[in-house]
JSON list of C-alpha atoms and ligand atoms in Angstrom, two decimals:
[
{"chain": "A", "resi": 23, "resn": "UNK", "atom": "CA", "xyz": [0.00, 0.00, 0.00]},
{"chain": "A", "resi": 24, "resn": "UNK", "atom": "CA", "xyz": [2.68, 2.45, -1.04]},
{"chain": "A", "resi": 25, "resn": "UNK", "atom": "CA", "xyz": [0.24, 5.30, -1.66]},
{"chain": "A", "resi": 26, "resn": "UNK", "atom": "CA", "xyz": [-1.48, 5.00, 1.70]},
{"chain": "A", "resi": 27, "resn": "UNK", "atom": "CA", "xyz": [-0.22, 7.61, 4.15]},
{"chain": "A", "resi": 28, "resn": "UNK", "atom": "CA", "xyz": [-1.03, 5.56, 7.26]},
{"chain": "A", "resi": 29, "resn": "UNK", "atom": "CA", "xyz": [0.66, 2.44, 5.84]},
{"chain": "A", "resi": 30, "resn": "UNK", "atom": "CA", "xyz": [3.71, 4.65, 5.21]},
{"chain": "A", "resi": 31, "resn": "UNK", "atom": "CA", "xyz": [3.62, 6.00, 8.77]},
{"chain": "A", "resi": 32, "resn": "UNK", "atom": "CA", "xyz": [3.22, 2.49, 10.21]},
{"chain": "A", "resi": 33, "resn": "UNK", "atom": "CA", "xyz": [6.27, 1.39, 8.19]},
{"chain": "A", "resi": 34, "resn": "UNK", "atom": "CA", "xyz": [8.16, 4.49, 9.41]},
{"chain": "A", "resi": 35, "resn": "UNK", "atom": "CA", "xyz": [8.68, 5.65, 5.84]},
{"chain": "A", "resi": 36, "resn": "UNK", "atom": "CA", "xyz": [6.87, 8.93, 6.67]},
{"chain": "A", "resi": 37, "resn": "UNK", "atom": "CA", "xyz": [7.60, 10.62, 10.00]},
{"chain": "A", "resi": 38, "resn": "UNK", "atom": "CA", "xyz": [4.97, 10.86, 12.71]},
{"chain": "A", "resi": 39, "resn": "UNK", "atom": "CA", "xyz": [4.99, 11.25, 16.47]},
{"chain": "A", "resi": 40, "resn": "UNK", "atom": "CA", "xyz": [4.44, 7.58, 17.31]},
{"chain": "A", "resi": 41, "resn": "UNK", "atom": "CA", "xyz": [3.24, 7.01, 20.86]},
{"chain": "A", "resi": 42, "resn": "UNK", "atom": "CA", "xyz": [2.61, 3.25, 20.76]},
{"chain": "A", "resi": 43, "resn": "UNK", "atom": "CA", "xyz": [3.36, 0.33, 18.48]},
{"chain": "A", "resi": 44, "resn": "UNK", "atom": "CA", "xyz": [3.25, -3.43, 18.57]},
{"chain": "A", "resi": 45, "resn": "UNK", "atom": "CA", "xyz": [3.11, -6.10, 15.90]},
{"chain": "A", "resi": 46, "resn": "UNK", "atom": "CA", "xyz": [-0.45, -5.23, 14.86]},
{"chain": "A", "resi": 47, "resn": "UNK", "atom": "CA", "xyz": [-1.20, -1.66, 15.93]},
{"chain": "A", "resi": 48, "resn": "UNK", "atom": "CA", "xyz": [0.46, 1.76, 15.65]},
{"chain": "A", "resi": 49, "resn": "UNK", "atom": "CA", "xyz": [-0.68, 4.97, 17.38]},
{"chain": "A", "resi": 50, "resn": "UNK", "atom": "CA", "xyz": [0.55, 8.46, 16.55]},
{"chain": "A", "resi": 51, "resn": "UNK", "atom": "CA", "xyz": [-0.43, 12.08, 17.13]},
{"chain": "A", "resi": 52, "resn": "UNK", "atom": "CA", "xyz": [-2.77, 13.72, 14.62]},
{"chain": "A", "resi": 53, "resn": "UNK", "atom": "CA", "xyz": [-1.08, 16.59, 12.73]},
{"chain": "A", "resi": 54, "resn": "UNK", "atom": "CA", "xyz": [-4.25, 18.69, 12.83]},
{"chain": "A", "resi": 55, "resn": "UNK", "atom": "CA", "xyz": [-5.50, 18.13, 16.39]},
{"chain": "A", "resi": 56, "resn": "UNK", "atom": "CA", "xyz": [-9.14, 18.78, 17.16]},
{"chain": "A", "resi": 57, "resn": "UNK", "atom": "CA", "xyz": [-8.66, 18.55, 20.95]},
{"chain": "A", "resi": 58, "resn": "UNK", "atom": "CA", "xyz": [-5.73, 18.88, 23.37]},
{"chain": "A", "resi": 59, "resn": "UNK", "atom": "CA", "xyz": [-5.25, 15.12, 22.98]},
{"chain": "A", "resi": 60, "resn": "UNK", "atom": "CA", "xyz": [-5.83, 13.81, 19.45]},
{"chain": "A", "resi": 61, "resn": "UNK", "atom": "CA", "xyz": [-4.18, 10.48, 18.75]},
{"chain": "A", "resi": 62, "resn": "UNK", "atom": "CA", "xyz": [-4.84, 8.12, 15.86]},
{"chain": "A", "resi": 63, "resn": "UNK", "atom": "CA", "xyz": [-4.79, 4.37, 16.43]},
{"chain": "A", "resi": 64, "resn": "UNK", "atom": "CA", "xyz": [-4.37, 2.31, 13.26]},
{"chain": "A", "resi": 65, "resn": "UNK", "atom": "CA", "xyz": [-3.92, -1.35, 12.34]},
{"chain": "A", "resi": 66, "resn": "UNK", "atom": "CA", "xyz": [-0.76, -2.22, 10.42]},
{"chain": "A", "resi": 67, "resn": "UNK", "atom": "CA", "xyz": [-3.06, -4.21, 8.11]},
{"chain": "A", "resi": 68, "resn": "UNK", "atom": "CA", "xyz": [-4.50, -1.98, 5.41]},
{"chain": "A", "resi": 69, "resn": "UNK", "atom": "CA", "xyz": [-8.27, -1.93, 5.75]},
{"chain": "A", "resi": 70, "resn": "UNK", "atom": "CA", "xyz": [-10.04, 0.99, 4.08]},
{"chain": "A", "resi": 71, "resn": "UNK", "atom": "CA", "xyz": [-12.70, 1.46, 6.71]},
{"chain": "A", "resi": 72, "resn": "UNK", "atom": "CA", "xyz": [-15.16, -0.36, 8.93]},
{"chain": "A", "resi": 73, "resn": "UNK", "atom": "CA", "xyz": [-17.02, -1.24, 5.71]},
{"chain": "A", "resi": 74, "resn": "UNK", "atom": "CA", "xyz": [-14.22, -3.63, 4.82]},
{"chain": "A", "resi": 75, "resn": "UNK", "atom": "CA", "xyz": [-13.88, -5.62, 8.00]},
{"chain": "A", "resi": 76, "resn": "UNK", "atom": "CA", "xyz": [-14.75, -9.28, 8.22]},
{"chain": "A", "resi": 77, "resn": "UNK", "atom": "CA", "xyz": [-14.95, -11.70, 11.12]},
{"chain": "A", "resi": 78, "resn": "UNK", "atom": "CA", "xyz": [-11.20, -12.34, 10.96]},
{"chain": "A", "resi": 79, "resn": "UNK", "atom": "CA", "xyz": [-10.65, -8.68, 11.85]},
{"chain": "A", "resi": 80, "resn": "UNK", "atom": "CA", "xyz": [-12.71, -8.80, 15.05]},
{"chain": "A", "resi": 81, "resn": "UNK", "atom": "CA", "xyz": [-9.70, -9.37, 17.37]},
{"chain": "A", "resi": 82, "resn": "UNK", "atom": "CA", "xyz": [-7.82, -6.57, 15.61]},
{"chain": "A", "resi": 83, "resn": "UNK", "atom": "CA", "xyz": [-10.71, -4.15, 16.19]},
{"chain": "A", "resi": 84, "resn": "UNK", "atom": "CA", "xyz": [-10.67, -5.13, 19.84]},
{"chain": "A", "resi": 85, "resn": "UNK", "atom": "CA", "xyz": [-6.97, -4.36, 20.02]},
{"chain": "A", "resi": 86, "resn": "UNK", "atom": "CA", "xyz": [-7.48, -0.92, 18.47]},
{"chain": "A", "resi": 87, "resn": "UNK", "atom": "CA", "xyz": [-10.00, -0.06, 21.19]},
{"chain": "A", "resi": 88, "resn": "UNK", "atom": "CA", "xyz": [-7.81, -1.57, 23.91]},
{"chain": "A", "resi": 89, "resn": "UNK", "atom": "CA", "xyz": [-4.92, 0.65, 22.79]},
{"chain": "A", "resi": 90, "resn": "UNK", "atom": "CA", "xyz": [-7.25, 3.68, 22.71]},
{"chain": "A", "resi": 91, "resn": "UNK", "atom": "CA", "xyz": [-8.37, 2.96, 26.28]},
{"chain": "A", "resi": 92, "resn": "UNK", "atom": "CA", "xyz": [-4.80, 2.37, 27.46]},
{"chain": "A", "resi": 93, "resn": "UNK", "atom": "CA", "xyz": [-3.58, 5.64, 25.91]},
{"chain": "A", "resi": 94, "resn": "UNK", "atom": "CA", "xyz": [-6.56, 7.50, 27.37]},
{"chain": "A", "resi": 95, "resn": "UNK", "atom": "CA", "xyz": [-5.65, 6.20, 30.83]},
{"chain": "A", "resi": 96, "resn": "UNK", "atom": "CA", "xyz": [-1.96, 7.07, 30.38]},
{"chain": "A", "resi": 97, "resn": "UNK", "atom": "CA", "xyz": [-2.81, 10.56, 29.13]},
{"chain": "A", "resi": 98, "resn": "UNK", "atom": "CA", "xyz": [-5.04, 11.22, 32.13]},
{"chain": "A", "resi": 99, "resn": "UNK", "atom": "CA", "xyz": [-8.27, 11.47, 30.14]},
{"chain": "A", "resi": 100, "resn": "UNK", "atom": "CA", "xyz": [-10.42, 9.20, 32.28]},
{"chain": "A", "resi": 101, "resn": "UNK", "atom": "CA", "xyz": [-11.67, 11.74, 34.86]},
{"chain": "A", "resi": 102, "resn": "UNK", "atom": "CA", "xyz": [-13.13, 14.11, 32.22]},
{"chain": "A", "resi": 103, "resn": "UNK", "atom": "CA", "xyz": [-14.03, 11.47, 29.69]},
{"chain": "A", "resi": 104, "resn": "UNK", "atom": "CA", "xyz": [-12.94, 11.08, 26.11]},
{"chain": "A", "resi": 105, "resn": "UNK", "atom": "CA", "xyz": [-14.12, 10.07, 22.65]},
{"chain": "A", "resi": 106, "resn": "UNK", "atom": "CA", "xyz": [-13.02, 7.15, 20.48]},
{"chain": "A", "resi": 107, "resn": "UNK", "atom": "CA", "xyz": [-14.35, 7.87, 16.99]},
{"chain": "A", "resi": 108, "resn": "UNK", "atom": "CA", "xyz": [-14.24, 5.96, 13.70]},
{"chain": "A", "resi": 109, "resn": "UNK", "atom": "CA", "xyz": [-15.39, 8.07, 10.76]},
{"chain": "A", "resi": 110, "resn": "UNK", "atom": "CA", "xyz": [-16.63, 5.73, 8.05]},
{"chain": "A", "resi": 111, "resn": "UNK", "atom": "CA", "xyz": [-17.09, 7.05, 4.51]},
{"chain": "A", "resi": 112, "resn": "UNK", "atom": "CA", "xyz": [-16.53, 10.58, 3.19]},
{"chain": "A", "resi": 113, "resn": "UNK", "atom": "CA", "xyz": [-20.08, 11.57, 4.16]},
{"chain": "A", "resi": 114, "resn": "UNK", "atom": "CA", "xyz": [-19.14, 10.92, 7.79]},
{"chain": "A", "resi": 115, "resn": "UNK", "atom": "CA", "xyz": [-15.88, 12.86, 7.53]},
{"chain": "A", "resi": 116, "resn": "UNK", "atom": "CA", "xyz": [-13.43, 10.11, 6.63]},
{"chain": "A", "resi": 117, "resn": "UNK", "atom": "CA", "xyz": [-10.55, 11.62, 4.63]},
{"chain": "A", "resi": 118, "resn": "UNK", "atom": "CA", "xyz": [-7.84, 8.95, 5.01]},
{"chain": "A", "resi": 119, "resn": "UNK", "atom": "CA", "xyz": [-8.99, 5.57, 3.75]},
{"chain": "A", "resi": 120, "resn": "UNK", "atom": "CA", "xyz": [-7.01, 3.41, 6.12]},
{"chain": "A", "resi": 121, "resn": "UNK", "atom": "CA", "xyz": [-9.09, 2.41, 9.13]},
{"chain": "A", "resi": 122, "resn": "UNK", "atom": "CA", "xyz": [-8.28, 4.48, 12.22]},
{"chain": "A", "resi": 123, "resn": "UNK", "atom": "CA", "xyz": [-9.67, 5.28, 15.64]},
{"chain": "A", "resi": 124, "resn": "UNK", "atom": "CA", "xyz": [-9.48, 8.92, 16.74]},
{"chain": "A", "resi": 125, "resn": "UNK", "atom": "CA", "xyz": [-8.80, 9.29, 20.46]},
{"chain": "A", "resi": 126, "resn": "UNK", "atom": "CA", "xyz": [-9.96, 12.76, 21.46]},
{"chain": "A", "resi": 127, "resn": "UNK", "atom": "CA", "xyz": [-9.80, 14.25, 24.92]},
{"chain": "A", "resi": 128, "resn": "UNK", "atom": "CA", "xyz": [-8.86, 17.13, 27.16]},
{"chain": "A", "resi": 129, "resn": "UNK", "atom": "CA", "xyz": [-11.91, 19.29, 26.45]},
{"chain": "A", "resi": 130, "resn": "UNK", "atom": "CA", "xyz": [-15.68, 19.13, 26.71]},
{"chain": "A", "resi": 131, "resn": "UNK", "atom": "CA", "xyz": [-17.61, 17.48, 23.86]},
{"chain": "A", "resi": 132, "resn": "UNK", "atom": "CA", "xyz": [-21.13, 18.08, 22.63]},
{"chain": "A", "resi": 133, "resn": "UNK", "atom": "CA", "xyz": [-23.70, 15.52, 21.64]},
{"chain": "A", "resi": 134, "resn": "UNK", "atom": "CA", "xyz": [-24.84, 14.99, 18.93]},
{"chain": "A", "resi": 135, "resn": "UNK", "atom": "CA", "xyz": [-21.52, 15.51, 17.13]},
{"chain": "A", "resi": 136, "resn": "UNK", "atom": "CA", "xyz": [-21.54, 17.86, 14.13]},
{"chain": "B", "resi": 412, "resn": "5GP", "atom": "P1", "xyz": [-10.50, 11.10, 9.04]},
{"chain": "B", "resi": 412, "resn": "5GP", "atom": "O1", "xyz": [-10.93, 12.46, 8.52]},
{"chain": "B", "resi": 412, "resn": "5GP", "atom": "O2", "xyz": [-10.18, 10.17, 7.88]},
{"chain": "B", "resi": 412, "resn": "5GP", "atom": "O3", "xyz": [-11.44, 10.49, 10.02]},
{"chain": "B", "resi": 412, "resn": "5GP", "atom": "O4", "xyz": [-9.16, 11.35, 9.85]},
{"chain": "B", "resi": 412, "resn": "5GP", "atom": "C1", "xyz": [-7.93, 11.48, 9.24]},
{"chain": "B", "resi": 412, "resn": "5GP", "atom": "C2", "xyz": [-7.05, 12.20, 10.21]},
{"chain": "B", "resi": 412, "resn": "5GP", "atom": "O5", "xyz": [-5.70, 12.02, 9.81]},
{"chain": "B", "resi": 412, "resn": "5GP", "atom": "C3", "xyz": [-7.29, 13.71, 10.30]},
{"chain": "B", "resi": 412, "resn": "5GP", "atom": "O6", "xyz": [-7.61, 14.06, 11.63]},
{"chain": "B", "resi": 412, "resn": "5GP", "atom": "C4", "xyz": [-5.99, 14.31, 9.83]},
{"chain": "B", "resi": 412, "resn": "5GP", "atom": "O7", "xyz": [-5.64, 15.49, 10.54]},
{"chain": "B", "resi": 412, "resn": "5GP", "atom": "C5", "xyz": [-5.00, 13.19, 10.06]},
{"chain": "B", "resi": 412, "resn": "5GP", "atom": "N1", "xyz": [-3.88, 13.17, 9.14]},
{"chain": "B", "resi": 412, "resn": "5GP", "atom": "C6", "xyz": [-3.93, 13.30, 7.79]},
{"chain": "B", "resi": 412, "resn": "5GP", "atom": "N2", "xyz": [-2.71, 13.20, 7.25]},
{"chain": "B", "resi": 412, "resn": "5GP", "atom": "C7", "xyz": [-1.87, 12.97, 8.30]},
{"chain": "B", "resi": 412, "resn": "5GP", "atom": "C8", "xyz": [-0.45, 12.76, 8.36]},
{"chain": "B", "resi": 412, "resn": "5GP", "atom": "O8", "xyz": [0.27, 12.75, 7.37]},
{"chain": "B", "resi": 412, "resn": "5GP", "atom": "N3", "xyz": [0.08, 12.55, 9.60]},
{"chain": "B", "resi": 412, "resn": "5GP", "atom": "C9", "xyz": [-0.71, 12.54, 10.73]},
{"chain": "B", "resi": 412, "resn": "5GP", "atom": "N4", "xyz": [-0.07, 12.34, 11.89]},
{"chain": "B", "resi": 412, "resn": "5GP", "atom": "N5", "xyz": [-2.04, 12.74, 10.69]},
{"chain": "B", "resi": 412, "resn": "5GP", "atom": "C10", "xyz": [-2.61, 12.95, 9.49]},
{"chain": "B", "resi": 413, "resn": "ZN", "atom": "ZN1", "xyz": [-2.98, 1.79, 4.50]}
]
Protein backbone atom coordinates (compact mmCIF):
# COMPACT_ATOMS: atom_id res chain seq x y z
CA UNK A 1 0.00 0.00 0.00
CA UNK A 2 2.68 2.45 -1.04
CA UNK A 3 0.24 5.30 -1.66
CA UNK A 4 -1.48 5.00 1.70
CA UNK A 5 -0.22 7.61 4.15
CA UNK A 6 -1.03 5.56 7.26
CA UNK A 7 0.66 2.44 5.84
CA UNK A 8 3.71 4.65 5.21
CA UNK A 9 3.62 6.00 8.77
CA UNK A 10 3.22 2.49 10.21
CA UNK A 11 6.27 1.39 8.19
CA UNK A 12 8.16 4.49 9.41
CA UNK A 13 8.68 5.65 5.84
CA UNK A 14 6.87 8.93 6.67
CA UNK A 15 7.60 10.62 10.00
CA UNK A 16 4.97 10.86 12.71
CA UNK A 17 4.99 11.25 16.47
CA UNK A 18 4.44 7.58 17.31
CA UNK A 19 3.24 7.01 20.86
CA UNK A 20 2.61 3.25 20.76
CA UNK A 21 3.36 0.33 18.48
CA UNK A 22 3.25 -3.43 18.57
CA UNK A 23 3.11 -6.10 15.90
CA UNK A 24 -0.45 -5.23 14.86
CA UNK A 25 -1.20 -1.66 15.93
CA UNK A 26 0.46 1.76 15.65
CA UNK A 27 -0.68 4.97 17.38
CA UNK A 28 0.55 8.46 16.55
CA UNK A 29 -0.43 12.08 17.13
CA UNK A 30 -2.77 13.72 14.62
CA UNK A 31 -1.08 16.59 12.73
CA UNK A 32 -4.25 18.69 12.83
CA UNK A 33 -5.50 18.13 16.39
CA UNK A 34 -9.14 18.78 17.16
CA UNK A 35 -8.66 18.55 20.95
CA UNK A 36 -5.73 18.88 23.37
CA UNK A 37 -5.25 15.12 22.98
CA UNK A 38 -5.83 13.81 19.45
CA UNK A 39 -4.18 10.48 18.75
CA UNK A 40 -4.84 8.12 15.86
CA UNK A 41 -4.79 4.37 16.43
CA UNK A 42 -4.37 2.31 13.26
CA UNK A 43 -3.92 -1.35 12.34
CA UNK A 44 -0.76 -2.22 10.42
CA UNK A 45 -3.06 -4.21 8.11
CA UNK A 46 -4.50 -1.98 5.41
CA UNK A 47 -8.27 -1.93 5.75
CA UNK A 48 -10.04 0.99 4.08
CA UNK A 49 -12.70 1.46 6.71
CA UNK A 50 -15.16 -0.36 8.93
CA UNK A 51 -17.02 -1.24 5.71
CA UNK A 52 -14.22 -3.63 4.82
CA UNK A 53 -13.88 -5.62 8.00
CA UNK A 54 -14.75 -9.28 8.22
CA UNK A 55 -14.95 -11.70 11.12
CA UNK A 56 -11.20 -12.34 10.96
CA UNK A 57 -10.65 -8.68 11.85
CA UNK A 58 -12.71 -8.80 15.05
CA UNK A 59 -9.70 -9.37 17.37
CA UNK A 60 -7.82 -6.57 15.61
CA UNK A 61 -10.71 -4.15 16.19
CA UNK A 62 -10.67 -5.13 19.84
CA UNK A 63 -6.97 -4.36 20.02
CA UNK A 64 -7.48 -0.92 18.47
CA UNK A 65 -10.00 -0.06 21.19
CA UNK A 66 -7.81 -1.57 23.91
CA UNK A 67 -4.92 0.65 22.79
CA UNK A 68 -7.25 3.68 22.71
CA UNK A 69 -8.37 2.96 26.28
CA UNK A 70 -4.80 2.37 27.46
CA UNK A 71 -3.58 5.64 25.91
CA UNK A 72 -6.56 7.50 27.37
CA UNK A 73 -5.65 6.20 30.83
CA UNK A 74 -1.96 7.07 30.38
CA UNK A 75 -2.81 10.56 29.13
CA UNK A 76 -5.04 11.22 32.13
CA UNK A 77 -8.27 11.47 30.14
CA UNK A 78 -10.42 9.20 32.28
CA UNK A 79 -11.67 11.74 34.86
CA UNK A 80 -13.13 14.11 32.22
CA UNK A 81 -14.03 11.47 29.69
CA UNK A 82 -12.94 11.08 26.11
CA UNK A 83 -14.12 10.07 22.65
CA UNK A 84 -13.02 7.15 20.48
CA UNK A 85 -14.35 7.87 16.99
CA UNK A 86 -14.24 5.96 13.70
CA UNK A 87 -15.39 8.07 10.76
CA UNK A 88 -16.63 5.73 8.05
CA UNK A 89 -17.09 7.05 4.51
CA UNK A 90 -16.53 10.58 3.19
CA UNK A 91 -20.08 11.57 4.16
CA UNK A 92 -19.14 10.92 7.79
CA UNK A 93 -15.88 12.86 7.53
CA UNK A 94 -13.43 10.11 6.63
CA UNK A 95 -10.55 11.62 4.63
CA UNK A 96 -7.84 8.95 5.01
CA UNK A 97 -8.99 5.57 3.75
CA UNK A 98 -7.01 3.41 6.12
CA UNK A 99 -9.09 2.41 9.13
CA UNK A 100 -8.28 4.48 12.22
CA UNK A 101 -9.67 5.28 15.64
CA UNK A 102 -9.48 8.92 16.74
CA UNK A 103 -8.80 9.29 20.46
CA UNK A 104 -9.96 12.76 21.46
CA UNK A 105 -9.80 14.25 24.92
CA UNK A 106 -8.86 17.13 27.16
CA UNK A 107 -11.91 19.29 26.45
CA UNK A 108 -15.68 19.13 26.71
CA UNK A 109 -17.61 17.48 23.86
CA UNK A 110 -21.13 18.08 22.63
CA UNK A 111 -23.70 15.52 21.64
CA UNK A 112 -24.84 14.99 18.93
CA UNK A 113 -21.52 15.51 17.13
CA UNK A 114 -21.54 17.86 14.13
P1 LIG B 1 -10.50 11.10 9.04
O1 LIG B 1 -10.93 12.46 8.52
O2 LIG B 1 -10.18 10.17 7.88
O3 LIG B 1 -11.44 10.49 10.02
O4 LIG B 1 -9.16 11.35 9.85
C1 LIG B 1 -7.93 11.48 9.24
C2 LIG B 1 -7.05 12.20 10.21
O5 LIG B 1 -5.70 12.02 9.81
C3 LIG B 1 -7.29 13.71 10.30
O6 LIG B 1 -7.61 14.06 11.63
C4 LIG B 1 -5.99 14.31 9.83
O7 LIG B 1 -5.64 15.49 10.54
C5 LIG B 1 -5.00 13.19 10.06
N1 LIG B 1 -3.88 13.17 9.14
C6 LIG B 1 -3.93 13.30 7.79
N2 LIG B 1 -2.71 13.20 7.25
C7 LIG B 1 -1.87 12.97 8.30
C8 LIG B 1 -0.45 12.76 8.36
O8 LIG B 1 0.27 12.75 7.37
N3 LIG B 1 0.08 12.55 9.60
C9 LIG B 1 -0.71 12.54 10.73
N4 LIG B 1 -0.07 12.34 11.89
N5 LIG B 1 -2.04 12.74 10.69
C10 LIG B 1 -2.61 12.95 9.49
ZN1 LIG C 1 -2.98 1.79 4.50
